CSV table of N, CA and C in Angstrom, one decimal:
chain,number,residue,atom,x,y,z
A,2,GLU,N,-52.7,86.8,-47.3
A,2,GLU,CA,-51.7,87.8,-47.1
A,2,GLU,C,-50.8,87.4,-45.9
A,3,LEU,N,-51.4,86.8,-44.9
A,3,LEU,CA,-50.6,86.4,-43.7
A,3,LEU,C,-49.5,85.4,-44.0
A,4,PHE,N,-49.8,84.4,-44.8
A,4,PHE,CA,-48.8,83.3,-45.0
A,4,PHE,C,-47.6,83.8,-45.7
A,5,PRO,N,-47.7,84.6,-46.8
A,5,PRO,CA,-46.5,85.1,-47.4
A,5,PRO,C,-45.6,86.0,-46.5
A,6,MET,N,-46.3,86.7,-45.6
A,6,MET,CA,-45.5,87.6,-44.7
A,6,MET,C,-44.8,86.7,-43.7
A,7,GLN,N,-45.5,85.6,-43.2
A,7,GLN,CA,-44.8,84.7,-42.2
A,7,GLN,C,-43.7,83.9,-42.9
A,8,ARG,N,-43.9,83.6,-44.2
A,8,ARG,CA,-42.9,82.8,-44.9
A,8,ARG,C,-41.6,83.7,-45.0
A,9,ARG,N,-41.8,85.0,-45.3
A,9,ARG,CA,-40.7,85.9,-45.5
A,9,ARG,C,-40.0,86.0,-44.1
A,10,GLN,N,-40.7,86.1,-43.0
A,10,GLN,CA,-40.1,86.2,-41.7
A,10,GLN,C,-39.3,85.0,-41.4
A,11,LEU,N,-39.8,83.8,-41.8
A,11,LEU,CA,-39.0,82.6,-41.6
A,11,LEU,C,-37.7,82.6,-42.4
A,12,GLU,N,-37.8,83.1,-43.6
A,12,GLU,CA,-36.6,83.2,-44.5
A,12,GLU,C,-35.6,84.2,-43.8
A,13,ILE,N,-36.1,85.2,-43.2
A,13,ILE,CA,-35.2,86.2,-42.5
A,13,ILE,C,-34.6,85.5,-41.3
A,14,ALA,N,-35.4,84.8,-40.6
A,14,ALA,CA,-34.9,84.1,-39.4
A,14,ALA,C,-33.8,83.1,-39.7
A,15,ARG,N,-33.7,82.6,-40.9
A,15,ARG,CA,-32.7,81.6,-41.3
A,15,ARG,C,-31.4,82.3,-41.7
A,16,MET,N,-31.4,83.6,-41.8
A,16,MET,CA,-30.2,84.4,-42.3
A,16,MET,C,-29.2,84.5,-41.1
A,17,PRO,N,-28.0,84.8,-41.4
A,17,PRO,CA,-27.0,85.1,-40.4
A,17,PRO,C,-27.6,86.2,-39.5
A,18,MET,N,-27.3,86.1,-38.2
A,18,MET,CA,-28.0,87.0,-37.3
A,18,MET,C,-27.7,88.5,-37.6
A,19,HIS,N,-26.6,88.9,-38.1
A,19,HIS,CA,-26.3,90.3,-38.3
A,19,HIS,C,-27.0,90.8,-39.6
A,20,GLU,N,-27.5,89.9,-40.4
A,20,GLU,CA,-28.3,90.3,-41.6
A,20,GLU,C,-29.8,90.4,-41.3
A,21,ARG,N,-30.2,89.9,-40.2
A,21,ARG,CA,-31.7,89.9,-40.0
A,21,ARG,C,-32.3,91.3,-39.8
A,22,GLY,N,-31.6,92.1,-39.0
A,22,GLY,CA,-32.2,93.4,-38.7
A,22,GLY,C,-32.6,94.2,-39.9
A,23,PRO,N,-31.6,94.5,-40.8
A,23,PRO,CA,-31.9,95.3,-42.0
A,23,PRO,C,-32.9,94.6,-42.9
A,24,GLU,N,-32.9,93.3,-43.0
A,24,GLU,CA,-33.9,92.6,-43.8
A,24,GLU,C,-35.3,92.8,-43.2
A,25,MET,N,-35.4,92.6,-41.9
A,25,MET,CA,-36.7,92.8,-41.3
A,25,MET,C,-37.2,94.2,-41.4
A,26,VAL,N,-36.4,95.2,-41.3
A,26,VAL,CA,-36.8,96.6,-41.5
A,26,VAL,C,-37.4,96.8,-42.9
A,27,GLU,N,-36.6,96.3,-43.9
A,27,GLU,CA,-37.1,96.4,-45.3
A,27,GLU,C,-38.4,95.6,-45.5
A,28,HIS,N,-38.5,94.4,-44.9
A,28,HIS,CA,-39.7,93.6,-45.1
A,28,HIS,C,-40.9,94.4,-44.5
A,29,MET,N,-40.7,95.0,-43.4
A,29,MET,CA,-41.9,95.7,-42.8
A,29,MET,C,-42.2,97.0,-43.7
A,30,LYS,N,-41.2,97.6,-44.3
A,30,LYS,CA,-41.5,98.8,-45.1
A,30,LYS,C,-42.3,98.4,-46.4
A,31,LEU,N,-42.0,97.2,-46.9
A,31,LEU,CA,-42.6,96.8,-48.2
A,31,LEU,C,-44.1,96.4,-48.0
A,32,LEU,N,-44.4,96.0,-46.8
A,32,LEU,CA,-45.8,95.5,-46.6
A,32,LEU,C,-46.8,96.6,-46.4
A,33,ASP,N,-47.8,96.6,-47.2
A,33,ASP,CA,-48.9,97.5,-47.0
A,33,ASP,C,-50.0,96.6,-46.5
A,34,ARG,N,-50.2,96.6,-45.2
A,34,ARG,CA,-51.0,95.6,-44.5
A,34,ARG,C,-52.0,96.3,-43.6
A,35,PRO,N,-53.1,95.6,-43.3
A,35,PRO,CA,-54.1,96.1,-42.3
A,35,PRO,C,-53.5,96.1,-40.9
A,36,PRO,N,-54.1,96.9,-40.0
A,36,PRO,CA,-53.5,97.0,-38.6
A,36,PRO,C,-53.3,95.6,-37.9
A,37,SER,N,-54.2,94.7,-38.2
A,37,SER,CA,-54.1,93.4,-37.5
A,37,SER,C,-52.8,92.7,-37.9
A,38,LEU,N,-52.4,92.8,-39.2
A,38,LEU,CA,-51.1,92.2,-39.6
A,38,LEU,C,-49.9,93.1,-39.2
A,39,ALA,N,-50.1,94.4,-39.1
A,39,ALA,CA,-49.0,95.2,-38.6
A,39,ALA,C,-48.5,94.8,-37.3
A,40,ILE,N,-49.5,94.4,-36.4
A,40,ILE,CA,-49.1,94.0,-35.1
A,40,ILE,C,-48.2,92.7,-35.1
A,41,LEU,N,-48.5,91.8,-36.0
A,41,LEU,CA,-47.7,90.6,-36.2
A,41,LEU,C,-46.3,91.0,-36.7
A,42,GLY,N,-46.2,91.9,-37.6
A,42,GLY,CA,-45.0,92.3,-38.1
A,42,GLY,C,-44.1,93.0,-37.1
A,43,ALA,N,-44.7,93.9,-36.3
A,43,ALA,CA,-44.0,94.6,-35.3
A,43,ALA,C,-43.4,93.6,-34.2
A,44,THR,N,-44.2,92.6,-33.9
A,44,THR,CA,-43.7,91.6,-33.0
A,44,THR,C,-42.5,90.9,-33.5
A,45,GLY,N,-42.5,90.5,-34.8
A,45,GLY,CA,-41.4,89.8,-35.4
A,45,GLY,C,-40.1,90.7,-35.4
A,46,SER,N,-40.3,92.0,-35.7
A,46,SER,CA,-39.1,92.9,-35.6
A,46,SER,C,-38.6,93.0,-34.2
A,47,LYS,N,-39.5,93.2,-33.3
A,47,LYS,CA,-39.0,93.3,-31.9
A,47,LYS,C,-38.3,92.0,-31.4
A,48,LYS,N,-38.8,90.9,-31.7
A,48,LYS,CA,-38.2,89.6,-31.3
A,48,LYS,C,-36.8,89.5,-32.0
A,49,GLU,N,-36.7,89.9,-33.2
A,49,GLU,CA,-35.4,89.8,-33.9
A,49,GLU,C,-34.4,90.7,-33.2
A,50,ARG,N,-34.7,91.9,-32.8
A,50,ARG,CA,-33.8,92.8,-32.1
A,50,ARG,C,-33.5,92.1,-30.7
A,51,GLN,N,-34.5,91.6,-30.1
A,51,GLN,CA,-34.2,91.0,-28.8
A,51,GLN,C,-33.3,89.8,-28.9
A,52,ASP,N,-33.5,89.0,-30.0
A,52,ASP,CA,-32.6,87.9,-30.2
A,52,ASP,C,-31.2,88.3,-30.4
A,53,ARG,N,-30.9,89.3,-31.2
A,53,ARG,CA,-29.5,89.8,-31.4
A,53,ARG,C,-29.0,90.3,-30.1
A,54,PHE,N,-29.8,91.0,-29.3
A,54,PHE,CA,-29.4,91.6,-28.0
A,54,PHE,C,-28.9,90.5,-27.1
A,55,ILE,N,-29.7,89.4,-27.0
A,55,ILE,CA,-29.4,88.3,-26.1
A,55,ILE,C,-28.1,87.6,-26.6
A,56,HIS,N,-28.1,87.3,-27.9
A,56,HIS,CA,-26.9,86.6,-28.4
A,56,HIS,C,-25.6,87.4,-28.3
A,57,SER,N,-25.7,88.7,-28.4
A,57,SER,CA,-24.5,89.5,-28.2
A,57,SER,C,-24.0,89.4,-26.8
A,58,TYR,N,-24.9,89.4,-25.8
A,58,TYR,CA,-24.6,89.2,-24.4
A,58,TYR,C,-23.9,87.9,-24.2
A,59,LEU,N,-24.5,86.8,-24.7
A,59,LEU,CA,-24.0,85.5,-24.5
A,59,LEU,C,-22.7,85.3,-25.2
A,60,ARG,N,-22.5,85.8,-26.4
A,60,ARG,CA,-21.2,85.6,-27.1
A,60,ARG,C,-20.1,86.3,-26.4
A,61,CYS,N,-20.4,87.5,-25.9
A,61,CYS,CA,-19.4,88.2,-25.1
A,61,CYS,C,-19.0,87.5,-23.8
A,62,ALA,N,-20.0,86.8,-23.2
A,62,ALA,CA,-19.7,86.0,-22.0
A,62,ALA,C,-18.8,84.9,-22.3
A,63,VAL,N,-19.1,84.2,-23.4
A,63,VAL,CA,-18.3,83.0,-23.9
A,63,VAL,C,-16.9,83.5,-24.1
A,64,VAL,N,-16.7,84.6,-24.8
A,64,VAL,CA,-15.3,85.1,-25.1
A,64,VAL,C,-14.6,85.5,-23.9
A,65,ALA,N,-15.4,86.2,-23.0
A,65,ALA,CA,-14.8,86.6,-21.7
A,65,ALA,C,-14.3,85.4,-20.9
A,66,LEU,N,-15.1,84.4,-20.9
A,66,LEU,CA,-14.7,83.1,-20.1
A,66,LEU,C,-13.5,82.5,-20.8
A,67,ALA,N,-13.4,82.5,-22.1
A,67,ALA,CA,-12.3,82.0,-22.8
A,67,ALA,C,-11.0,82.8,-22.5
A,68,ALA,N,-11.2,84.1,-22.4
A,68,ALA,CA,-10.1,85.0,-22.0
A,68,ALA,C,-9.6,84.7,-20.6
A,69,GLU,N,-10.5,84.4,-19.7
A,69,GLU,CA,-10.0,84.0,-18.4
A,69,GLU,C,-9.3,82.6,-18.4
A,70,ARG,N,-9.8,81.7,-19.2
A,70,ARG,CA,-9.1,80.4,-19.4
A,70,ARG,C,-7.7,80.6,-20.0
A,71,HIS,N,-7.6,81.5,-20.9
A,71,HIS,CA,-6.3,81.8,-21.5
A,71,HIS,C,-5.4,82.4,-20.5
A,72,ARG,N,-5.9,83.3,-19.6
A,72,ARG,CA,-5.1,83.9,-18.6
A,72,ARG,C,-4.6,82.8,-17.6
A,73,ARG,N,-5.4,81.9,-17.3
A,73,ARG,CA,-5.0,80.8,-16.3
A,73,ARG,C,-4.0,79.9,-16.9
A,74,GLN,N,-4.1,79.6,-18.2
A,74,GLN,CA,-3.2,78.7,-18.9
A,74,GLN,C,-1.9,79.4,-19.3
A,75,GLN,N,-2.0,80.6,-19.7
A,75,GLN,CA,-0.8,81.3,-20.2
A,75,GLN,C,-0.1,82.3,-19.3
A,76,GLY,N,-0.9,82.6,-18.2
A,76,GLY,CA,-0.3,83.6,-17.2
A,76,GLY,C,-0.6,85.0,-17.5
A,77,ASP,N,-1.3,85.3,-18.6
A,77,ASP,CA,-1.6,86.7,-19.0
A,77,ASP,C,-2.8,86.7,-19.9
A,78,TRP,N,-3.5,87.9,-19.9
A,78,TRP,CA,-4.7,88.0,-20.7
A,78,TRP,C,-4.3,88.0,-22.2
A,79,PRO,N,-5.2,87.5,-23.1
A,79,PRO,CA,-5.0,87.5,-24.5
A,79,PRO,C,-4.8,88.9,-25.0
A,80,GLY,N,-4.0,89.1,-26.0
A,80,GLY,CA,-3.8,90.4,-26.6
A,80,GLY,C,-4.8,90.7,-27.7
A,81,SER,N,-5.5,89.7,-28.2
A,81,SER,CA,-6.4,89.9,-29.3
A,81,SER,C,-7.4,88.7,-29.3
A,82,LEU,N,-8.5,88.9,-30.0
A,82,LEU,CA,-9.5,87.9,-30.2
A,82,LEU,C,-8.9,86.6,-30.9
A,83,ASP,N,-7.9,86.8,-31.8
A,83,ASP,CA,-7.3,85.7,-32.5
A,83,ASP,C,-6.6,84.7,-31.5
A,84,ALA,N,-6.2,85.2,-30.4
A,84,ALA,CA,-5.5,84.3,-29.4
A,84,ALA,C,-6.5,83.3,-28.8
A,85,LEU,N,-7.8,83.5,-29.0
A,85,LEU,CA,-8.8,82.7,-28.4
A,85,LEU,C,-9.4,81.7,-29.5
A,86,ARG,N,-8.8,81.6,-30.7
A,86,ARG,CA,-9.3,80.8,-31.7
A,86,ARG,C,-9.5,79.3,-31.3
A,87,GLU,N,-8.5,78.8,-30.5
A,87,GLU,CA,-8.6,77.4,-30.1
A,87,GLU,C,-9.5,77.2,-29.0
A,88,LEU,N,-10.0,78.2,-28.3
A,88,LEU,CA,-10.8,78.1,-27.1
A,88,LEU,C,-12.3,78.4,-27.4
A,89,THR,N,-12.6,79.0,-28.5
A,89,THR,CA,-14.0,79.3,-28.8
A,89,THR,C,-14.3,79.0,-30.3
A,90,PRO,N,-15.6,78.6,-30.5
A,90,PRO,CA,-16.0,78.4,-31.9
A,90,PRO,C,-16.1,79.8,-32.6
A,91,GLU,N,-15.9,79.8,-33.9
A,91,GLU,CA,-15.9,81.0,-34.7
A,91,GLU,C,-17.2,81.8,-34.5
A,92,GLU,N,-18.4,81.1,-34.4
A,92,GLU,CA,-19.7,81.7,-34.3
A,92,GLU,C,-19.7,82.5,-33.0
A,93,CYS,N,-19.1,82.1,-31.9
A,93,CYS,CA,-19.1,82.8,-30.7
A,93,CYS,C,-18.2,84.0,-30.7
A,94,ARG,N,-17.3,84.1,-31.6
A,94,ARG,CA,-16.4,85.3,-31.7
A,94,ARG,C,-17.0,86.3,-32.7
A,95,THR,N,-18.1,86.0,-33.3
A,95,THR,CA,-18.7,86.8,-34.3
A,95,THR,C,-19.8,87.7,-33.7
A,96,ASP,N,-19.8,89.0,-33.9
A,96,ASP,CA,-20.8,89.9,-33.4
A,96,ASP,C,-22.1,89.7,-34.1
A,97,PRO,N,-23.2,89.3,-33.4
A,97,PRO,CA,-24.5,89.1,-34.1
A,97,PRO,C,-25.1,90.4,-34.6
A,98,CYS,N,-24.5,91.6,-34.2
A,98,CYS,CA,-25.1,92.8,-34.6
A,98,CYS,C,-24.4,93.4,-35.9
A,99,SER,N,-23.2,93.0,-36.1
A,99,SER,CA,-22.4,93.5,-37.3
A,99,SER,C,-21.9,92.5,-38.2
A,100,GLY,N,-21.8,91.2,-37.8
A,100,GLY,CA,-21.3,90.2,-38.6
A,100,GLY,C,-19.8,90.2,-38.6
A,101,LEU,N,-19.2,91.1,-37.9
A,101,LEU,CA,-17.7,91.2,-37.8
A,101,LEU,C,-17.3,90.5,-36.5
A,102,PRO,N,-16.0,90.4,-36.2
A,102,PRO,CA,-15.6,89.8,-34.9
A,102,PRO,C,-16.0,90.7,-33.8
A,103,LEU,N,-16.3,90.1,-32.6
A,103,LEU,CA,-16.5,90.8,-31.4
A,103,LEU,C,-15.2,91.6,-31.2
A,104,ILE,N,-15.2,92.6,-30.3
A,104,ILE,CA,-14.1,93.4,-30.0
A,104,ILE,C,-13.5,93.0,-28.6
A,105,LEU,N,-12.2,92.8,-28.6
A,105,LEU,CA,-11.5,92.5,-27.3
A,105,LEU,C,-10.4,93.5,-27.2
A,106,LYS,N,-10.4,94.2,-26.1
A,106,LYS,CA,-9.4,95.2,-25.8
A,106,LYS,C,-8.8,94.9,-24.4
A,107,ARG,N,-7.5,95.0,-24.4
A,107,ARG,CA,-6.8,94.9,-23.1
A,107,ARG,C,-7.0,96.2,-22.3
A,108,THR,N,-7.3,96.0,-21.0
A,108,THR,CA,-7.4,97.2,-20.1
A,108,THR,C,-6.2,97.1,-19.2
A,109,GLY,N,-6.1,98.0,-18.2
A,109,GLY,CA,-5.0,98.0,-17.3
A,109,GLY,C,-4.7,96.6,-16.6
A,110,ASP,N,-5.7,96.0,-16.1
A,110,ASP,CA,-5.5,94.7,-15.4
A,110,ASP,C,-6.5,93.6,-15.9
A,111,GLY,N,-7.0,93.7,-17.1
A,111,GLY,CA,-8.0,92.8,-17.6
A,111,GLY,C,-8.3,92.9,-19.1
A,112,VAL,N,-9.5,92.5,-19.4
A,112,VAL,CA,-9.9,92.7,-20.8
A,112,VAL,C,-11.3,93.2,-20.9
A,113,LEU,N,-11.6,93.8,-22.0
A,113,LEU,CA,-13.0,94.3,-22.3
A,113,LEU,C,-13.4,93.6,-23.6
A,114,VAL,N,-14.5,92.9,-23.5
A,114,VAL,CA,-15.1,92.2,-24.7
A,114,VAL,C,-16.4,92.8,-24.9
A,115,TYR,N,-16.6,93.3,-26.2
A,115,TYR,CA,-17.9,93.9,-26.5
A,115,TYR,C,-18.4,93.7,-27.9
A,116,SER,N,-19.7,93.8,-28.0
A,116,SER,CA,-20.4,93.8,-29.3
A,116,SER,C,-20.7,95.3,-29.6
A,117,VAL,N,-20.8,95.6,-30.9
A,117,VAL,CA,-21.1,97.0,-31.2
A,117,VAL,C,-22.5,97.4,-30.8
A,118,GLY,N,-23.4,96.4,-30.6
A,118,GLY,CA,-24.7,96.7,-30.2
A,118,GLY,C,-25.7,96.9,-31.3
A,119,LEU,N,-26.9,97.1,-31.0
A,119,LEU,CA,-28.0,97.2,-32.0
A,119,LEU,C,-27.8,98.3,-33.0
A,120,ASP,N,-27.1,99.3,-32.7
A,120,ASP,CA,-26.8,100.4,-33.7
A,120,ASP,C,-25.7,100.0,-34.7
A,121,ALA,N,-25.0,98.9,-34.4
A,121,ALA,CA,-23.9,98.4,-35.3
A,121,ALA,C,-22.8,99.4,-35.4
A,122,LYS,N,-22.6,100.3,-34.4
A,122,LYS,CA,-21.5,101.2,-34.4
A,122,LYS,C,-20.6,101.0,-33.2
A,123,ASP,N,-19.3,101.0,-33.4
A,123,ASP,CA,-18.4,100.9,-32.3
A,123,ASP,C,-18.3,102.2,-31.5
A,124,ASN,N,-18.9,102.1,-30.3
A,124,ASN,CA,-18.8,103.3,-29.4
A,124,ASN,C,-17.7,103.1,-28.4
A,125,GLY,N,-16.7,102.4,-28.7
A,125,GLY,CA,-15.6,102.2,-27.8
A,125,GLY,C,-15.8,101.4,-26.6
A,126,GLY,N,-16.8,100.6,-26.6
A,126,GLY,CA,-17.1,99.7,-25.5
A,126,GLY,C,-17.9,100.4,-24.4
A,127,LYS,N,-18.5,101.6,-24.7
A,127,LYS,CA,-19.3,102.3,-23.7
A,127,LYS,C,-20.4,101.3,-23.2
A,128,PRO,N,-20.5,101.0,-21.9
A,128,PRO,CA,-21.6,100.1,-21.5
A,128,PRO,C,-23.0,100.6,-21.9
A,129,GLY,N,-23.8,99.6,-22.2
A,129,GLY,CA,-25.2,99.8,-22.5
A,129,GLY,C,-26.0,100.3,-21.3
A,130,LYS,N,-27.0,101.1,-21.6
A,130,LYS,CA,-27.9,101.5,-20.5
A,130,LYS,C,-29.3,100.9,-20.8
A,131,GLU,N,-29.8,100.2,-19.9
A,131,GLU,CA,-31.1,99.6,-20.1
A,131,GLU,C,-32.2,100.6,-19.9
A,132,ARG,N,-33.2,100.6,-20.8
A,132,ARG,CA,-34.4,101.4,-20.7
A,132,ARG,C,-35.6,100.6,-20.9
A,133,GLY,N,-36.3,100.3,-19.9
A,133,GLY,CA,-37.5,99.5,-20.0
A,133,GLY,C,-37.2,98.1,-20.7
A,134,GLY,N,-36.1,97.5,-20.3
A,134,GLY,CA,-35.8,96.2,-20.8
A,134,GLY,C,-35.1,96.3,-22.2
A,135,GLN,N,-34.9,97.5,-22.8
A,135,GLN,CA,-34.3,97.6,-24.1
A,135,GLN,C,-32.9,98.3,-23.9
A,136,GLU,N,-32.0,97.9,-24.8
A,136,GLU,CA,-30.7,98.6,-24.8
A,136,GLU,C,-30.8,99.9,-25.5
A,137,ASP,N,-30.1,100.9,-25.0
A,137,ASP,CA,-30.0,102.2,-25.6
A,137,ASP,C,-29.2,101.9,-26.9
A,138,PRO,N,-29.8,102.2,-28.1
A,138,PRO,CA,-29.1,101.8,-29.4
A,138,PRO,C,-27.8,102.4,-29.6
A,139,GLY,N,-27.4,103.4,-28.9
A,139,GLY,CA,-26.1,104.1,-29.1
A,139,GLY,C,-25.0,103.5,-28.2
A,140,THR,N,-25.2,102.3,-27.6
A,140,THR,CA,-24.2,101.8,-26.7
A,140,THR,C,-23.8,100.4,-27.2
A,141,ASP,N,-22.7,99.9,-26.6
A,141,ASP,CA,-22.2,98.6,-26.9
A,141,ASP,C,-22.5,97.6,-25.8
A,142,ARG,N,-22.6,96.3,-26.1
A,142,ARG,CA,-22.8,95.3,-25.1
A,142,ARG,C,-21.4,94.9,-24.6
A,143,CYS,N,-21.2,94.9,-23.3
A,143,CYS,CA,-19.8,94.7,-22.8
A,143,CYS,C,-19.8,93.6,-21.7
A,144,HIS,N,-18.6,93.1,-21.6
A,144,HIS,CA,-18.2,92.2,-20.5
A,144,HIS,C,-16.8,92.7,-20.2
A,145,GLU,N,-16.6,93.2,-18.9
A,145,GLU,CA,-15.3,93.6,-18.5
A,145,GLU,C,-14.8,92.6,-17.4
A,146,ASP,N,-13.7,92.1,-17.6
A,146,ASP,CA,-13.1,91.1,-16.6
A,146,ASP,C,-11.8,91.6,-16.1
A,147,HIS,N,-11.7,91.6,-14.8
A,147,HIS,CA,-10.4,92.0,-14.1
A,147,HIS,C,-10.0,90.9,-13.3
A,148,ARG,N,-8.7,90.8,-13.1
A,148,ARG,CA,-8.1,89.8,-12.3
A,148,ARG,C,-8.7,89.8,-10.9
A,149,GLY,N,-9.2,88.6,-10.5
A,149,GLY,CA,-9.7,88.5,-9.1
A,149,GLY,C,-11.2,88.9,-9.0
A,150,SER,N,-11.8,89.3,-10.1
A,150,SER,CA,-13.2,89.7,-9.9
A,150,SER,C,-14.1,88.9,-10.9
A,151,SER,N,-15.3,88.9,-10.7
A,151,SER,CA,-16.2,88.2,-11.6
A,151,SER,C,-16.5,89.0,-12.8
A,152,ILE,N,-17.0,88.3,-13.8
A,152,ILE,CA,-17.4,89.0,-15.1
A,152,ILE,C,-18.7,89.8,-14.8
A,153,SER,N,-18.6,91.0,-15.2
A,153,SER,CA,-19.8,91.9,-15.0
A,153,SER,C,-20.2,92.5,-16.3
A,154,VAL,N,-21.5,92.9,-16.3
A,154,VAL,CA,-22.0,93.6,-17.5
A,154,VAL,C,-22.3,95.0,-17.2
């Protein structure tokens, strides 16, 4: 029983990042397993969420850095994510939580780059609150960059 479960978890791990969460949830629901295997399943699901959480942070950082490069080269912040096509790989512009493009918005003197977060809902770039090392699922992962300041989360 352990090997088929792990095989399915490997199949899920090979999927595009934004498809992993729902597949892992369904995988865990379908398994009628003893408590010892339930622990293994819960660990896989937690790791998958953590993986998407970290990738969303890193991808936002890559896009925010590309936005700064654009500002230095062009003299102004990019107006959209499309303006950064030449500066970033497509994968880095894709939100690992939704599979859609990351969101880039102009602010008064900078840009806001964010992922919709683990709830896969656009909350307008509301910064995430950390609770015990986990993101509040109703918030977005953000990088806000302003002229003359460093990238902050």
